[in-house]
Coordinates of C-alpha atoms and ligand atoms in Angstrom, one line a residue:
Chain A
M1 CA 14.4 -27.0 42.6
I2 CA 16.8 -28.3 39.9
R3 CA 18.6 -25.7 37.9
L4 CA 18.6 -26.4 34.2
S5 CA 21.2 -25.3 31.8
R6 CA 20.1 -23.0 29.1
H7 CA 20.6 -25.7 26.7
H8 CA 18.2 -28.0 28.5
T9 CA 15.6 -25.3 29.0
E10 CA 15.7 -24.7 25.3
R11 CA 15.1 -28.3 24.5
I12 CA 12.2 -28.6 26.9
V13 CA 10.6 -25.5 25.5
F14 CA 10.9 -26.8 22.0
A15 CA 9.4 -30.1 23.0
V16 CA 6.4 -28.5 24.7
I17 CA 5.8 -26.2 21.7
G18 CA 6.1 -29.1 19.4
L19 CA 3.6 -31.2 21.4
A20 CA 1.2 -28.3 21.5
S21 CA 1.2 -28.1 17.7
V22 CA 0.8 -31.8 17.3
A23 CA -2.1 -31.7 19.8
T24 CA -3.9 -29.0 17.7
A25 CA -3.3 -30.8 14.4
V26 CA -4.3 -34.3 15.4
P27 CA -8.0 -33.7 16.1
I28 CA -8.3 -31.9 12.8
I29 CA -6.6 -34.6 10.9
I30 CA -8.8 -37.3 12.6
I31 CA -12.0 -35.4 11.9
V32 CA -11.2 -34.6 8.3
S33 CA -9.9 -38.0 7.4
S34 CA -12.7 -39.9 9.1
I35 CA -15.3 -37.8 7.2
F36 CA -13.5 -38.1 3.9
F37 CA -13.0 -41.9 4.5
S38 CA -16.7 -42.5 5.2
G39 CA -18.0 -40.0 2.7
A40 CA -15.8 -41.0 -0.2
E41 CA -18.0 -43.9 -1.3
A42 CA -21.1 -41.7 -1.4
V43 CA -19.5 -39.0 -3.6
S44 CA -20.0 -39.6 -7.3
W45 CA -20.9 -37.5 -10.3
Q46 CA -24.6 -38.5 -9.8
F47 CA -24.4 -37.5 -6.1
L48 CA -23.0 -34.1 -7.0
L49 CA -25.2 -33.4 -10.0
E50 CA -28.6 -35.0 -9.3
M51 CA -31.6 -33.7 -7.5
P52 CA -32.5 -35.3 -4.1
R53 CA -35.2 -38.1 -4.2
D54 CA -37.3 -40.0 -1.8
G55 CA -37.5 -37.2 0.7
M56 CA -33.7 -36.6 0.3
R57 CA -33.0 -40.2 1.3
S58 CA -31.4 -40.9 -2.1
G59 CA -30.3 -39.0 -5.2
G60 CA -27.9 -36.2 -5.1
I61 CA -27.3 -32.8 -3.5
W62 CA -27.0 -30.6 -6.6
P63 CA -29.5 -27.9 -5.4
A64 CA -27.5 -27.5 -2.2
I65 CA -24.2 -27.2 -4.0
I66 CA -25.6 -24.7 -6.6
G67 CA -27.4 -22.8 -3.7
T68 CA -24.2 -22.4 -1.8
I69 CA -22.4 -21.2 -4.9
Y70 CA -25.2 -18.6 -5.4
L71 CA -24.9 -17.5 -1.8
V72 CA -21.1 -17.2 -2.0
V73 CA -21.1 -15.3 -5.3
G74 CA -24.0 -13.0 -4.2
T75 CA -22.3 -12.3 -0.9
G76 CA -19.0 -11.6 -2.7
L77 CA -20.7 -9.2 -5.1
I78 CA -22.1 -7.2 -2.1
S79 CA -19.3 -7.5 0.4
I80 CA -16.1 -7.2 -1.7
P81 CA -16.8 -3.7 -3.1
L82 CA -18.2 -2.4 0.1
G83 CA -15.5 -4.0 2.3
V84 CA -12.6 -2.9 0.1
A85 CA -13.9 0.6 -0.4
S86 CA -14.3 1.0 3.4
A87 CA -10.8 -0.3 4.0
I88 CA -9.4 2.2 1.4
Y89 CA -11.3 5.0 3.1
L90 CA -10.1 4.1 6.5
S91 CA -6.5 3.5 5.6
E92 CA -5.9 6.1 3.0
Y93 CA -8.4 9.0 3.5
A94 CA -9.9 9.1 7.0
A95 CA -8.1 11.2 9.5
D96 CA -7.7 9.6 13.0
S97 CA -10.7 11.1 14.6
Y98 CA -13.3 10.1 17.1
W99 CA -15.5 8.8 14.4
T100 CA -13.0 6.6 12.7
R101 CA -12.1 5.2 16.0
M102 CA -15.7 4.4 16.6
I103 CA -16.0 2.7 13.2
R104 CA -12.9 0.6 13.9
L105 CA -14.3 -0.4 17.3
A106 CA -17.6 -1.4 15.6
I107 CA -15.8 -3.5 13.0
V108 CA -13.7 -5.3 15.6
N109 CA -16.8 -6.0 17.7
L110 CA -18.9 -7.1 14.7
A111 CA -16.3 -9.8 14.0
G112 CA -17.0 -11.3 17.4
I113 CA -20.8 -11.5 17.2
P114 CA -22.3 -15.1 17.1
S115 CA -23.6 -15.9 13.7
V116 CA -27.2 -16.6 14.9
V117 CA -27.4 -12.9 15.9
Y118 CA -26.7 -12.0 12.3
G119 CA -29.4 -14.4 11.2
L120 CA -32.0 -12.7 13.5
F121 CA -30.9 -9.3 12.5
G122 CA -31.2 -10.3 8.8
L123 CA -34.7 -11.7 9.5
G124 CA -35.7 -8.4 11.2
L125 CA -34.2 -6.0 8.6
F126 CA -34.2 -7.7 5.2
V127 CA -36.9 -10.4 5.4
L128 CA -39.5 -8.5 7.4
F129 CA -38.8 -4.8 7.4
L130 CA -37.5 -4.4 3.8
D131 CA -40.0 -7.1 2.8
L132 CA -37.5 -9.1 0.8
G133 CA -39.0 -12.3 2.2
S134 CA -36.9 -15.4 2.9
S135 CA -34.9 -15.2 -0.3
I136 CA -31.4 -15.5 -1.8
V137 CA -31.0 -11.6 -1.7
A138 CA -31.9 -11.5 2.0
A139 CA -29.5 -14.3 2.8
C140 CA -26.7 -12.7 0.8
L141 CA -27.3 -9.4 2.5
T142 CA -27.2 -11.1 5.9
L143 CA -24.1 -13.0 5.0
S144 CA -22.5 -9.8 3.7
I145 CA -23.0 -8.1 7.0
M146 CA -21.1 -10.9 8.6
T147 CA -18.4 -11.0 6.0
I148 CA -17.7 -7.2 5.5
P149 CA -15.9 -6.7 8.9
V150 CA -13.5 -9.5 8.1
I151 CA -12.8 -8.1 4.7
I152 CA -12.4 -4.5 6.0
S153 CA -10.0 -5.4 8.7
T154 CA -7.8 -7.7 6.6
A155 CA -7.8 -5.3 3.7
E156 CA -7.0 -2.3 5.9
E157 CA -4.1 -4.2 7.4
A158 CA -2.8 -5.1 4.0
L159 CA -3.1 -1.5 2.8
R160 CA -1.3 -0.2 5.9
A161 CA 1.5 -2.6 5.4
V162 CA 2.4 -0.9 2.1
P163 CA 5.3 1.5 3.1
Q164 CA 4.4 5.1 3.5
S165 CA 7.5 6.1 1.5
F166 CA 5.9 4.7 -1.7
R167 CA 3.0 7.1 -1.3
V168 CA 5.3 10.1 -0.7
V169 CA 7.4 9.2 -3.8
S170 CA 4.3 8.8 -6.0
V171 CA 2.8 12.0 -4.9
G172 CA 6.1 13.7 -5.3
M173 CA 6.1 12.6 -8.9
G174 CA 2.8 14.4 -9.5
A175 CA 0.3 11.6 -8.8
T176 CA -3.0 12.4 -7.2
R177 CA -3.9 10.5 -4.1
W178 CA -6.3 8.3 -6.0
Q179 CA -3.7 7.6 -8.7
T180 CA -1.2 6.6 -6.0
I181 CA -3.8 4.2 -4.5
R182 CA -4.8 2.7 -7.8
R183 CA -1.3 2.2 -9.2
V184 CA 1.0 1.7 -6.3
V185 CA -0.8 0.9 -3.1
L186 CA -3.6 -1.4 -4.2
P187 CA -1.5 -3.7 -6.4
Q188 CA 0.9 -4.2 -3.5
A189 CA -1.9 -4.9 -1.1
L190 CA -3.9 -7.0 -3.4
P191 CA -2.7 -10.5 -2.3
G192 CA -3.5 -9.5 1.4
I193 CA -6.9 -8.2 0.4
L194 CA -7.6 -11.4 -1.6
T195 CA -6.7 -13.5 1.4
G196 CA -9.2 -11.6 3.6
V197 CA -11.9 -11.9 0.9
I198 CA -11.5 -15.6 0.6
L199 CA -11.5 -16.1 4.4
G200 CA -14.6 -14.0 4.7
L201 CA -16.4 -15.8 1.9
N202 CA -15.3 -19.1 3.3
R203 CA -17.1 -18.3 6.5
A204 CA -20.2 -17.3 4.6
A205 CA -20.1 -20.7 2.7
G206 CA -20.0 -22.7 5.9
E207 CA -22.4 -21.0 8.2
T208 CA -26.0 -22.2 8.8
A209 CA -27.4 -19.8 11.3
P210 CA -27.3 -16.6 9.3
I211 CA -29.3 -18.2 6.4
L212 CA -31.6 -20.3 8.5
F213 CA -34.3 -17.6 8.8
T214 CA -33.3 -15.5 5.8
G215 CA -33.2 -17.7 2.7
A216 CA -32.4 -21.3 3.3
A217 CA -35.0 -23.9 2.3
F218 CA -35.6 -27.3 3.9
F219 CA -36.2 -28.9 0.6
L220 CA -37.0 -27.5 -2.9
P221 CA -38.1 -29.7 -5.8
K222 CA -36.4 -27.4 -8.3
L223 CA -33.6 -24.9 -8.5
P224 CA -34.3 -21.3 -7.7
N225 CA -35.4 -19.1 -10.6
S226 CA -34.6 -15.7 -9.2
I227 CA -32.8 -14.0 -6.4
F228 CA -36.2 -13.6 -4.7
D229 CA -36.6 -17.4 -4.4
Q230 CA -35.4 -19.4 -1.5
T231 CA -32.5 -21.8 -2.0
M232 CA -31.1 -24.9 -0.5
A233 CA -27.5 -24.7 0.8
L234 CA -24.9 -27.2 1.8
P235 CA -24.5 -26.4 5.5
Y236 CA -28.2 -26.2 6.2
H237 CA -28.9 -29.3 4.1
L238 CA -26.3 -31.2 6.2
F239 CA -28.1 -30.0 9.3
V240 CA -31.4 -31.1 7.9
I241 CA -30.5 -34.5 6.8
S242 CA -28.5 -35.2 10.0
T243 CA -31.3 -34.2 12.4
Q244 CA -34.6 -33.7 10.7
V245 CA -35.1 -36.7 8.4
P246 CA -35.8 -40.1 9.9
E247 CA -34.2 -43.2 8.4
M248 CA -31.6 -41.1 6.6
P249 CA -28.8 -43.3 5.1
I250 CA -25.6 -42.4 6.9
T251 CA -23.6 -42.5 3.7
I252 CA -25.5 -39.5 2.3
Q253 CA -24.8 -37.6 5.4
Y254 CA -21.1 -38.4 5.2
G255 CA -21.1 -37.6 1.5
T256 CA -22.7 -34.2 2.1
A257 CA -20.2 -33.4 4.9
T258 CA -17.4 -34.4 2.6
V259 CA -18.5 -32.1 -0.2
L260 CA -18.9 -29.2 2.3
L261 CA -15.5 -29.8 3.8
A262 CA -13.9 -30.1 0.4
F263 CA -15.5 -26.8 -0.6
V264 CA -14.1 -25.0 2.4
L265 CA -10.8 -26.7 2.1
I266 CA -10.4 -25.7 -1.5
M267 CA -11.1 -22.1 -0.6
N268 CA -8.6 -22.3 2.3
I269 CA -5.9 -23.7 0.0
L270 CA -6.6 -20.9 -2.4
A271 CA -6.1 -18.4 0.4
A272 CA -2.9 -20.0 1.5
S273 CA -1.4 -20.1 -2.0
V274 CA -2.4 -16.4 -2.5
R275 CA -0.5 -15.6 0.6
S276 CA 2.7 -17.4 -0.5
W277 CA 2.4 -15.8 -3.9
Q278 CA 2.2 -12.5 -2.1
R279 CA 5.4 -13.2 -0.2
R280 CA 7.3 -14.1 -3.3
K281 CA 6.0 -11.1 -5.2
R282 CA 6.6 -8.5 -2.6
E283 CA 9.1 -5.9 -3.5
W284 CA 10.0 -4.5 -0.1
Chain B
M1 CA 26.9 36.9 -10.8
F2 CA 23.4 35.5 -10.5
D3 CA 20.9 37.8 -12.0
N4 CA 18.3 35.4 -13.3
P5 CA 16.6 33.9 -10.3
K6 CA 14.3 31.0 -11.0
I7 CA 12.9 30.8 -7.5
R8 CA 12.6 33.8 -5.1
I9 CA 11.9 32.8 -1.5
N10 CA 10.5 35.6 0.6
E11 CA 10.3 35.6 4.4
L12 CA 9.4 31.9 4.4
S13 CA 8.7 30.4 7.8
V14 CA 7.6 26.8 8.3
G15 CA 6.5 25.1 11.5
Y16 CA 5.6 21.5 12.1
D17 CA 2.5 20.6 14.1
D18 CA 4.6 19.6 17.1
G19 CA 5.7 23.2 17.5
T20 CA 9.1 22.8 15.8
Q21 CA 9.9 26.0 13.9
A22 CA 12.0 24.5 11.1
L23 CA 12.4 27.6 9.0
S24 CA 12.3 31.2 10.2
D25 CA 12.1 34.2 7.8
V26 CA 14.1 32.6 5.0
C27 CA 14.9 34.9 2.0
L28 CA 16.8 33.5 -0.9
D29 CA 17.0 33.9 -4.7
I30 CA 17.8 30.6 -6.4
P31 CA 19.5 31.1 -9.7
E32 CA 18.6 29.3 -12.9
N33 CA 21.0 26.8 -14.5
A34 CA 23.2 26.6 -11.5
I35 CA 23.7 24.4 -8.5
T36 CA 22.5 25.9 -5.3
A37 CA 23.8 23.9 -2.3
L38 CA 22.1 24.1 1.1
F39 CA 24.5 23.0 3.8
G40 CA 24.8 23.1 7.6
P41 CA 24.5 21.0 10.6
A42 CA 21.7 18.5 11.2
G43 CA 18.2 19.9 11.9
G44 CA 19.1 23.2 10.1
G45 CA 16.0 22.9 7.9
K46 CA 17.5 21.9 4.6
S47 CA 15.1 19.0 4.0
T48 CA 12.2 21.1 5.1
L49 CA 13.1 23.8 2.7
L50 CA 13.4 21.4 -0.2
R51 CA 10.1 19.7 0.6
T52 CA 8.5 23.1 0.8
L53 CA 9.6 24.1 -2.7
N54 CA 7.3 21.5 -4.3
R55 CA 4.7 21.5 -1.6
L56 CA 5.4 18.0 -0.5
N57 CA 5.0 19.3 3.0
D58 CA 1.3 19.5 2.3
L59 CA 1.2 15.8 3.1
L60 CA 2.1 16.7 6.7
D61 CA 0.5 19.2 9.0
V62 CA 2.6 22.3 8.6
S63 CA 2.0 25.9 9.0
I64 CA 3.6 28.1 6.3
S65 CA 3.9 31.8 6.0
G66 CA 5.8 33.9 3.4
E67 CA 6.0 33.3 -0.3
V68 CA 7.9 31.2 -2.8
M69 CA 7.8 32.7 -6.3
L70 CA 8.5 30.2 -9.1
D71 CA 9.0 32.3 -12.1
D72 CA 6.1 34.7 -11.6
T73 CA 3.6 32.7 -9.5
N74 CA 3.5 32.2 -5.8
I75 CA 3.4 28.4 -5.3
F76 CA 1.2 28.8 -2.2
D77 CA -1.5 30.6 -4.2
R78 CA -4.9 29.1 -4.0
N79 CA -5.3 28.5 -7.7
V80 CA -1.9 26.9 -8.1
D81 CA -2.3 23.3 -9.5
V82 CA -0.1 21.3 -7.0
I83 CA 0.1 18.4 -9.4
S84 CA 1.7 20.3 -12.2
L85 CA 3.9 22.2 -9.7
R86 CA 5.3 18.9 -8.6
R87 CA 6.0 18.0 -12.2
R88 CA 7.8 21.3 -12.7
V89 CA 9.8 20.9 -9.5
G90 CA 11.0 17.3 -9.1
I91 CA 12.4 15.9 -5.9
V92 CA 14.9 13.1 -5.1
F93 CA 15.2 11.9 -1.5
A94 CA 18.2 10.8 0.5
Q95 CA 16.9 7.2 0.7
P96 CA 16.6 5.8 -2.8
I97 CA 13.0 4.4 -2.9
P98 CA 12.3 2.7 -6.2
L99 CA 8.6 2.0 -6.6
P100 CA 7.8 -1.7 -6.6
F101 CA 7.9 -1.9 -10.4
S102 CA 10.5 -2.7 -13.1
I103 CA 13.3 -0.3 -13.9
R104 CA 11.4 0.9 -17.0
K105 CA 8.1 1.3 -15.3
N106 CA 9.8 3.4 -12.5
I107 CA 10.7 5.9 -15.2
T108 CA 7.5 5.8 -17.2
Y109 CA 5.3 6.0 -14.1
G110 CA 5.4 9.8 -13.9
L111 CA 4.7 10.3 -17.6
E112 CA 1.9 7.8 -17.6
L113 CA 0.3 9.6 -14.7
A114 CA 0.3 12.7 -16.9
G115 CA -1.5 10.7 -19.6
E116 CA 1.4 9.9 -21.9
R117 CA 0.7 6.5 -23.7
R118 CA 2.8 6.6 -26.9
R119 CA 5.3 3.8 -26.7
A120 CA 8.0 5.7 -28.6
K121 CA 7.8 8.8 -26.3
L122 CA 8.0 6.6 -23.3
D123 CA 11.0 4.6 -24.7
D124 CA 12.8 7.9 -25.5
A125 CA 12.2 9.2 -22.0
V126 CA 13.6 6.0 -20.5
E127 CA 16.8 6.1 -22.5
G128 CA 17.3 9.8 -22.3
S129 CA 16.8 10.1 -18.6
L130 CA 18.9 7.0 -17.8
R131 CA 21.7 8.5 -19.9
S132 CA 21.5 11.8 -18.1
S133 CA 21.8 10.1 -14.7
A134 CA 24.7 8.0 -16.0
L135 CA 22.8 4.7 -15.5
W136 CA 22.0 3.7 -19.0
D137 CA 25.0 1.5 -19.8
E138 CA 24.5 -0.5 -16.6
V139 CA 20.8 -1.3 -17.0
K140 CA 20.1 -1.1 -20.7
D141 CA 19.9 -4.9 -21.1
R142 CA 17.6 -5.4 -18.1
L143 CA 15.0 -2.7 -18.2
D144 CA 12.3 -5.0 -17.3
D145 CA 13.9 -6.4 -14.2
S146 CA 12.7 -5.3 -10.8
A147 CA 14.2 -2.0 -9.7
N148 CA 14.9 -3.6 -6.3
A149 CA 17.6 -5.8 -7.9
L150 CA 19.8 -2.7 -8.4
S151 CA 22.5 -1.7 -6.0
G152 CA 22.0 1.3 -3.7
G153 CA 24.0 3.6 -6.0
Q154 CA 22.1 2.5 -9.1
Q155 CA 18.8 2.9 -7.3
Q156 CA 19.7 6.5 -6.4
R157 CA 20.6 7.2 -10.0
L158 CA 17.3 5.6 -11.1
C159 CA 15.5 7.9 -8.7
I160 CA 17.2 10.9 -10.3
A161 CA 16.3 9.5 -13.8
R162 CA 12.6 9.0 -13.0
V163 CA 12.4 12.7 -12.0
L164 CA 14.3 13.8 -15.0
A165 CA 11.9 11.9 -17.2
L166 CA 9.2 14.3 -16.2
A167 CA 11.3 17.1 -17.8
P168 CA 11.1 19.3 -14.7
E169 CA 12.4 22.8 -14.6
V170 CA 13.8 22.5 -11.1
L171 CA 15.5 19.6 -9.6
L172 CA 15.5 19.2 -5.8
L173 CA 18.0 16.7 -4.3
D174 CA 18.1 15.9 -0.6
E175 CA 21.5 14.2 0.2
P176 CA 21.4 12.2 -3.1
T177 CA 24.7 10.6 -2.5
S178 CA 24.4 9.6 1.2
G179 CA 25.2 5.9 1.4
L180 CA 26.8 5.8 -2.0
D181 CA 30.4 4.6 -2.6
P182 CA 32.9 7.2 -3.9
I183 CA 32.6 6.0 -7.5
S184 CA 28.8 6.3 -7.6
T185 CA 29.1 9.6 -5.8
A186 CA 31.5 10.9 -8.5
K187 CA 29.1 9.7 -11.2
V188 CA 26.2 11.5 -9.6
E189 CA 28.2 14.7 -9.1
S190 CA 29.5 14.7 -12.7
S191 CA 26.0 14.2 -14.0
L192 CA 24.8 17.1 -11.9
Q193 CA 27.4 19.3 -13.7
I194 CA 25.7 18.4 -17.0
L195 CA 22.2 18.6 -15.7
K196 CA 22.6 22.1 -14.4
Q197 CA 22.9 23.4 -18.0
D198 CA 19.2 22.6 -18.5
Y199 CA 17.8 22.7 -15.0
T200 CA 17.8 24.7 -11.8
V201 CA 19.4 22.4 -9.2
V202 CA 18.9 22.8 -5.5
I203 CA 20.7 20.3 -3.4
A204 CA 21.4 19.5 0.2
P205 CA 24.8 17.9 -0.2
S206 CA 25.9 14.9 1.9
S207 CA 29.0 16.7 3.2
I208 CA 30.9 20.0 3.4
Q209 CA 33.4 18.6 0.9
Q210 CA 30.7 17.9 -1.6
T211 CA 29.3 21.3 -1.1
A212 CA 32.7 22.8 -1.9
R213 CA 33.0 20.6 -5.0
I214 CA 29.7 21.3 -6.6
A215 CA 28.1 24.5 -5.3
D216 CA 27.7 27.5 -7.6
L217 CA 25.8 29.2 -4.9
A218 CA 26.5 27.9 -1.4
V219 CA 23.9 28.6 1.4
F220 CA 24.8 28.0 5.0
M221 CA 21.7 27.2 7.2
L222 CA 21.7 27.0 10.9
Q223 CA 18.6 26.2 13.0
G224 CA 16.1 27.3 10.4
E225 CA 17.9 30.5 9.4
L226 CA 20.1 31.4 6.5
V227 CA 23.3 32.6 8.0
E228 CA 25.2 33.4 4.9
W229 CA 25.3 32.7 1.2
G230 CA 27.6 33.4 -1.6
S231 CA 29.3 31.8 -4.6
G232 CA 30.9 28.5 -3.7
E233 CA 34.5 29.8 -4.0
D234 CA 33.9 33.0 -2.0
L235 CA 32.1 31.4 0.8
F236 CA 34.6 28.6 1.3
S237 CA 37.7 30.8 0.9
A238 CA 36.5 33.8 2.8
P239 CA 33.4 33.2 4.9
R240 CA 32.0 36.5 6.4
E241 CA 30.2 35.1 9.4
K242 CA 32.0 33.5 12.3
Q243 CA 29.5 30.6 12.5
T244 CA 30.1 29.7 8.9
E245 CA 33.8 29.7 9.4
E246 CA 33.6 27.6 12.4
Y247 CA 31.4 25.1 10.6
I248 CA 33.5 24.7 7.5
T249 CA 36.7 24.5 9.4
G250 CA 35.2 21.7 11.5
R251 CA 35.2 23.5 14.8
F252 CA 31.5 23.4 15.1
G253 CA 28.5 21.1 14.5
Ligands
LIG301 N1 7.9 15.6 10.0 C1 8.4 16.4 11.0 N2 7.7 16.6 12.1 C2 8.1 17.4 13.0 N3 9.3 18.0 13.0 C3 10.1 17.8 12.0 C4 9.7 17.0 10.9 N4 10.7 17.0 10.0 C5 11.7 17.7 10.4 N5 11.3 18.2 11.7 C6 12.2 19.2 12.5 O1 12.4 20.3 11.7 C7 13.8 20.7 11.9 C8 14.5 20.8 10.6 O2 14.6 19.5 10.1 P1 15.1 19.1 8.6 O3 14.9 17.7 8.4 O4 14.6 20.1 7.7 O5 16.7 19.4 8.8 P2 17.9 19.1 7.9 O6 18.7 20.3 7.8 O7 17.5 18.4 6.7 O8 18.7 18.0 8.8 P3 19.6 16.8 8.3 O9 21.0 17.4 8.0 O10 19.7 15.9 9.5 O11 19.0 16.1 7.2 C9 14.4 19.7 12.9 O12 14.4 20.3 14.2 C10 13.5 18.6 12.8 O13 13.5 17.9 14.1
LIG302 MG1 17.7 16.4 5.9

């Protein structure tokens, strides 16, 4: 066995770590660039804003785009208030008891459940038992159940990162607990909470399985009129045109994939810039 | 000499949930418009006593017995409004902890909590309290900068100012000059001399020397008990108890 000087060990370790990060980045770059490269020619304003024609073999993907926006907005309306409120409760009010430990355990485990299980659960609870049918509401509720644990755990972490001394000072100046949360703790935790919200909604935008049985439509000739209608959605549409439609032009498949990726990428960039804004703004 | 007590502490005992008995049967009258200095070795219960006086210990799990009369009400009474108690009895901690706001907002924060929205009132409070804590001249041109940009000594005076802005009756100061340079310390000490004309000041000084310099009433605390108290001059020139003498002459603690 050769003995290496500390200097050499250091260089080898850095080289290995560097290789590892390149190895992770390369496949992502290849996938993203090959899809964007092949999809770019398909993407145009018509493609984005027109209804599909000829059994989806030509025309655009407007109903899938608008459907995904509906689903993300609806999921946000349900999961953001619930998730943030739960995080505030867990971090600021709940004592460390058997019950809060159980709740935390449940949240951690929920985050690891495969998304198809959420889909089946949504089918059972919202579509059938609550009789909402396969609809935008049912899909949003199902996606919310998947998103809420992500929001709760990131938001709770962000709240806990705010120094305890700020709370003591604020209460010492005659603030109530809620005033302290509203005026000191939440503003400091906001960027962290936003990051969690965006990451959670991002997942909701990209998943197919949870909406498959709860609200996604194979093809609809017109846009949904109410939250009780079904809707098309980008990830499911991509699945459909890639596997279920014979003689599908490959450019449309690539174009759809490009739009979905761009959607998710934009949300990710948003999350990243919120994070760096948070670091610059932080006062402790 | 002190016949107008603002606070009367009666057989006060405080224990933390880990079993530490931080104060045992403390009895003390705290005079109005004077500086009462609590001094003694580490762990004597000075901080605990200060935090008890505006019920900030409520945030922790503490067991309390005895009574603390502020004017004519026992602050532990069920129907005491803790929020307004904390406005009447303001506290400044050893570590200056500015809230993550601007200098101005740090001072208006307490007033805004109480519902004050008039711009003129808030501006007056900012200027008045910064003048009282001897900080005004240093910050008057950058009130909207982050409070974190201030030096440690300035931050500590800001923390005093933001409590003064609430116009409290009692001012609690826990080692307010620890970590300050001699010049900042002198500034804080001289502003205390002015403040005591309007407030009841209770302070845990950072050193024996500081106690001797500023105390009107000096109180020696040892392991949760009051050993001895008296006017600053008397206690330092002729301590009655052996433990006090040993501590102030440096042979102890
Ligand atoms: N939050 C707490 N939980 C448990 N015990 C505590 C807590 N705070 C203080 N104590 C204990 O209570 C006793 C009195 O502490 P306190 O901080 O009041 O003393 P002090 O006189 O202010 O000391 P110092 O001069 O070091 O500031 C000590 O034994 C301390 O360990
Ligand atoms: Mg202390």
